[in-house]
Short mmCIF file of C-alpha atoms in Angstrom, two decimals:
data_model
loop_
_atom_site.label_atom_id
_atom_site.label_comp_id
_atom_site.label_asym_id
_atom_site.label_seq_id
_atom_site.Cartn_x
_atom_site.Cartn_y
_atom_site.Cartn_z
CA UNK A 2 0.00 0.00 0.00
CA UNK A 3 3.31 2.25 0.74
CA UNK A 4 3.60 2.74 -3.57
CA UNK A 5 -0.34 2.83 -4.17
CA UNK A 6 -0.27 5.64 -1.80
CA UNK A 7 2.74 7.24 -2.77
CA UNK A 8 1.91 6.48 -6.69
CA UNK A 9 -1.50 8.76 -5.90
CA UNK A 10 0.00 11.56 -4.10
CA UNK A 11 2.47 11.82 -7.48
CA UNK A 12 -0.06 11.83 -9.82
CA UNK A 13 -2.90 14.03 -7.59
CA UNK A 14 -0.61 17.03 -6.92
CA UNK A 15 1.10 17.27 -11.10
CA UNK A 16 -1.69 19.60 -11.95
CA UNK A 17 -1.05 21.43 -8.95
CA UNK A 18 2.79 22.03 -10.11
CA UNK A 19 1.46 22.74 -13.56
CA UNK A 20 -0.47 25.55 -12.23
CA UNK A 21 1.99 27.01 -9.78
CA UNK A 22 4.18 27.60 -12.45
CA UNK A 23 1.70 29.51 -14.89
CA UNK A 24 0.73 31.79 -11.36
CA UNK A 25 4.77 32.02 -10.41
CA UNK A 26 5.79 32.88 -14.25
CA UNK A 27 2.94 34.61 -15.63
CA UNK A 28 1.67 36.67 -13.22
CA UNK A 29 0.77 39.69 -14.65
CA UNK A 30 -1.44 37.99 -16.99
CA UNK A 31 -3.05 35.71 -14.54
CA UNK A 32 -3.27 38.70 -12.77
CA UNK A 33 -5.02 40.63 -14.75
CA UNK A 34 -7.85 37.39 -15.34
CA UNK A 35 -8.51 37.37 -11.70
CA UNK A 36 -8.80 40.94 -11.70
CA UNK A 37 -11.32 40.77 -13.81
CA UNK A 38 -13.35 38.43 -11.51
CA UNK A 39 -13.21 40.72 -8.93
CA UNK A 40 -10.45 38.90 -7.10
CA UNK A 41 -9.15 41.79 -4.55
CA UNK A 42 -5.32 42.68 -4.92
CA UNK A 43 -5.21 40.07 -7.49
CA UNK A 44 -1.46 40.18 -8.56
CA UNK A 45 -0.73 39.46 -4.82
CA UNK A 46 -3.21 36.54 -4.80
CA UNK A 47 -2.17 35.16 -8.08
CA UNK A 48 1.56 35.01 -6.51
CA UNK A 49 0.48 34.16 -3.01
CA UNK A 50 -2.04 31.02 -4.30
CA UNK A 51 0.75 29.72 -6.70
CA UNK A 52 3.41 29.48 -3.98
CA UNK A 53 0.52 27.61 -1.47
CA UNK A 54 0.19 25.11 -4.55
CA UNK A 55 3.67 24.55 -4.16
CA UNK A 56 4.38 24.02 -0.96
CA UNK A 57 1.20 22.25 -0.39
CA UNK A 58 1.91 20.23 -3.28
CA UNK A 59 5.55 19.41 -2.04
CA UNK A 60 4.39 18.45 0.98
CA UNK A 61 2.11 16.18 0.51
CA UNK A 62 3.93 14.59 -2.95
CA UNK A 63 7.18 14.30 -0.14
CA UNK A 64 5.53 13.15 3.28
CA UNK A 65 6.18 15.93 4.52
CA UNK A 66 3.29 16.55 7.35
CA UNK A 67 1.24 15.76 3.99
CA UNK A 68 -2.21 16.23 6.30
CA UNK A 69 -1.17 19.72 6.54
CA UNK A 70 -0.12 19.51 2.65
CA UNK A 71 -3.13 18.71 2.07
CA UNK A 72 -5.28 21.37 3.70
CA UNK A 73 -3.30 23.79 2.11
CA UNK A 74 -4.76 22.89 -1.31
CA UNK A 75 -8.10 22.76 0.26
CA UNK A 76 -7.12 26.57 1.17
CA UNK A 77 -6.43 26.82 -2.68
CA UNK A 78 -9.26 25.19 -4.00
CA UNK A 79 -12.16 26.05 -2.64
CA UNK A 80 -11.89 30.02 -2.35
CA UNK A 81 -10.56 29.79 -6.28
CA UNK A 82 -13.87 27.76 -7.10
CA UNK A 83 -16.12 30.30 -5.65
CA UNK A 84 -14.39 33.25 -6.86
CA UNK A 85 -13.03 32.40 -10.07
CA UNK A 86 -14.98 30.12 -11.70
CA UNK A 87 -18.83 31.74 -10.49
CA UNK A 88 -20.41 29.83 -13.54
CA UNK A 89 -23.85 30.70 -12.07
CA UNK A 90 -22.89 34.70 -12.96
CA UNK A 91 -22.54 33.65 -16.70
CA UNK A 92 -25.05 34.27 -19.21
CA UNK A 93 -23.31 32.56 -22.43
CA UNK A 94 -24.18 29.31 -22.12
CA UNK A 95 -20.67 28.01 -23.95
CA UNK A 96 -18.71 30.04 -20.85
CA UNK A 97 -20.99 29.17 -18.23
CA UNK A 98 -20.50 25.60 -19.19
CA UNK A 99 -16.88 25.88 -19.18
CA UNK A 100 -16.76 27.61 -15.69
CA UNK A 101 -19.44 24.90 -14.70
CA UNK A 102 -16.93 22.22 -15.53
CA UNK A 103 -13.83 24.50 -13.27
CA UNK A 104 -16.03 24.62 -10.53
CA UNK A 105 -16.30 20.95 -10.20
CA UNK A 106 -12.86 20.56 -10.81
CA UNK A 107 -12.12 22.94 -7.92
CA UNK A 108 -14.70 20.66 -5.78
CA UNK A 109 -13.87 17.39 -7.18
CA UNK A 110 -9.60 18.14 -6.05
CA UNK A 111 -10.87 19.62 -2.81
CA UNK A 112 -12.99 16.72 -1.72
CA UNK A 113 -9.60 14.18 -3.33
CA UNK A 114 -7.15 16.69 -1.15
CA UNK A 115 -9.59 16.37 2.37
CA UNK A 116 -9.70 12.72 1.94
CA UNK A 117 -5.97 12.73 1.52
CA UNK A 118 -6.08 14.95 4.83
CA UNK A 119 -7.89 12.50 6.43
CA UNK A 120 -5.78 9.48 5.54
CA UNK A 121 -2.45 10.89 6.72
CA UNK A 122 -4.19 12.54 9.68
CA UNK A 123 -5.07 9.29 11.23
CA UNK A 124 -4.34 5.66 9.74
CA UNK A 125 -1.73 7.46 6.92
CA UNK A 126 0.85 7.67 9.82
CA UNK A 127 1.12 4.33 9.52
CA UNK A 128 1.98 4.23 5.99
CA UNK A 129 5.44 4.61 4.52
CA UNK A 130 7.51 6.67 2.20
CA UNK A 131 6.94 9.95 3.73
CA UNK A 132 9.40 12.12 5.60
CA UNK A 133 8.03 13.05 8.56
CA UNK A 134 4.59 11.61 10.42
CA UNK A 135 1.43 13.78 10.51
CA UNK A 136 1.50 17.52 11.69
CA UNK A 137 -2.40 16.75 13.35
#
């Protein structure tokens, strides 16, 4: 169970990285995007949510108190479904699909990152192949 669970966290938190990067390298552009959704001092949250994604990502990809990992995607996720993907404010249907489809993306990872809270939280420090044992 040591790879299964190690094999998951690997392939759970590459979109994560992915992302970081586009907020870390492009983030005037992003930026300007989340402006536009009324995110408040968006360049600063652009910057600030892709450097959560990585840490959180690191951690919980390394064992590193990955419960705590873990809740800092949550802290990602669920603030950037509900701000930035508001498909229920669209009125072309094509777009409000498409932010439809983000939103339960957003959810989907959220729910994927609390259960992987919950493992290493309780019965995960008994698995192997992290660093260090749970933070909580």
């Amino acid at each position: 169970m040591d790879v299964i669970a190690l094999i998951g966290r690997i392939l759970f938190v590459f979109l994560f990285f992915g992302s970081a990067m586009g907020h870390l390298t492009q983030t005037a552009a992003m930026a300007g995007y989340a402006a536009s959704k009324g995110v408040p001092s968006a360049k600063a949250a652009t910057f600030g949510s892709g450097v959560l994604m990585v840490i959180g990502g690191l951690m919980l990809l390394l064992g590193v108190w990955a419960d705590l990992g873990a809740l800092l995607l949550v802290l990602f996720l669920l603030p950037t479904a509900f701000l930035m993907h508001n498909f229920w404010k669209e009125t072309d249907p094509q777009a409000k699909q498409m932010e439809m489809i983000q939103f339960n993306k957003d959810l989907g990872l959220a729910g994927g990152a609390l259960m992987f809270f919950g493992l290493y939280a309780g019965p995960g420090s008994e698995l192997g192949l992290t660093v260090t044992g749970p933070l909580f």
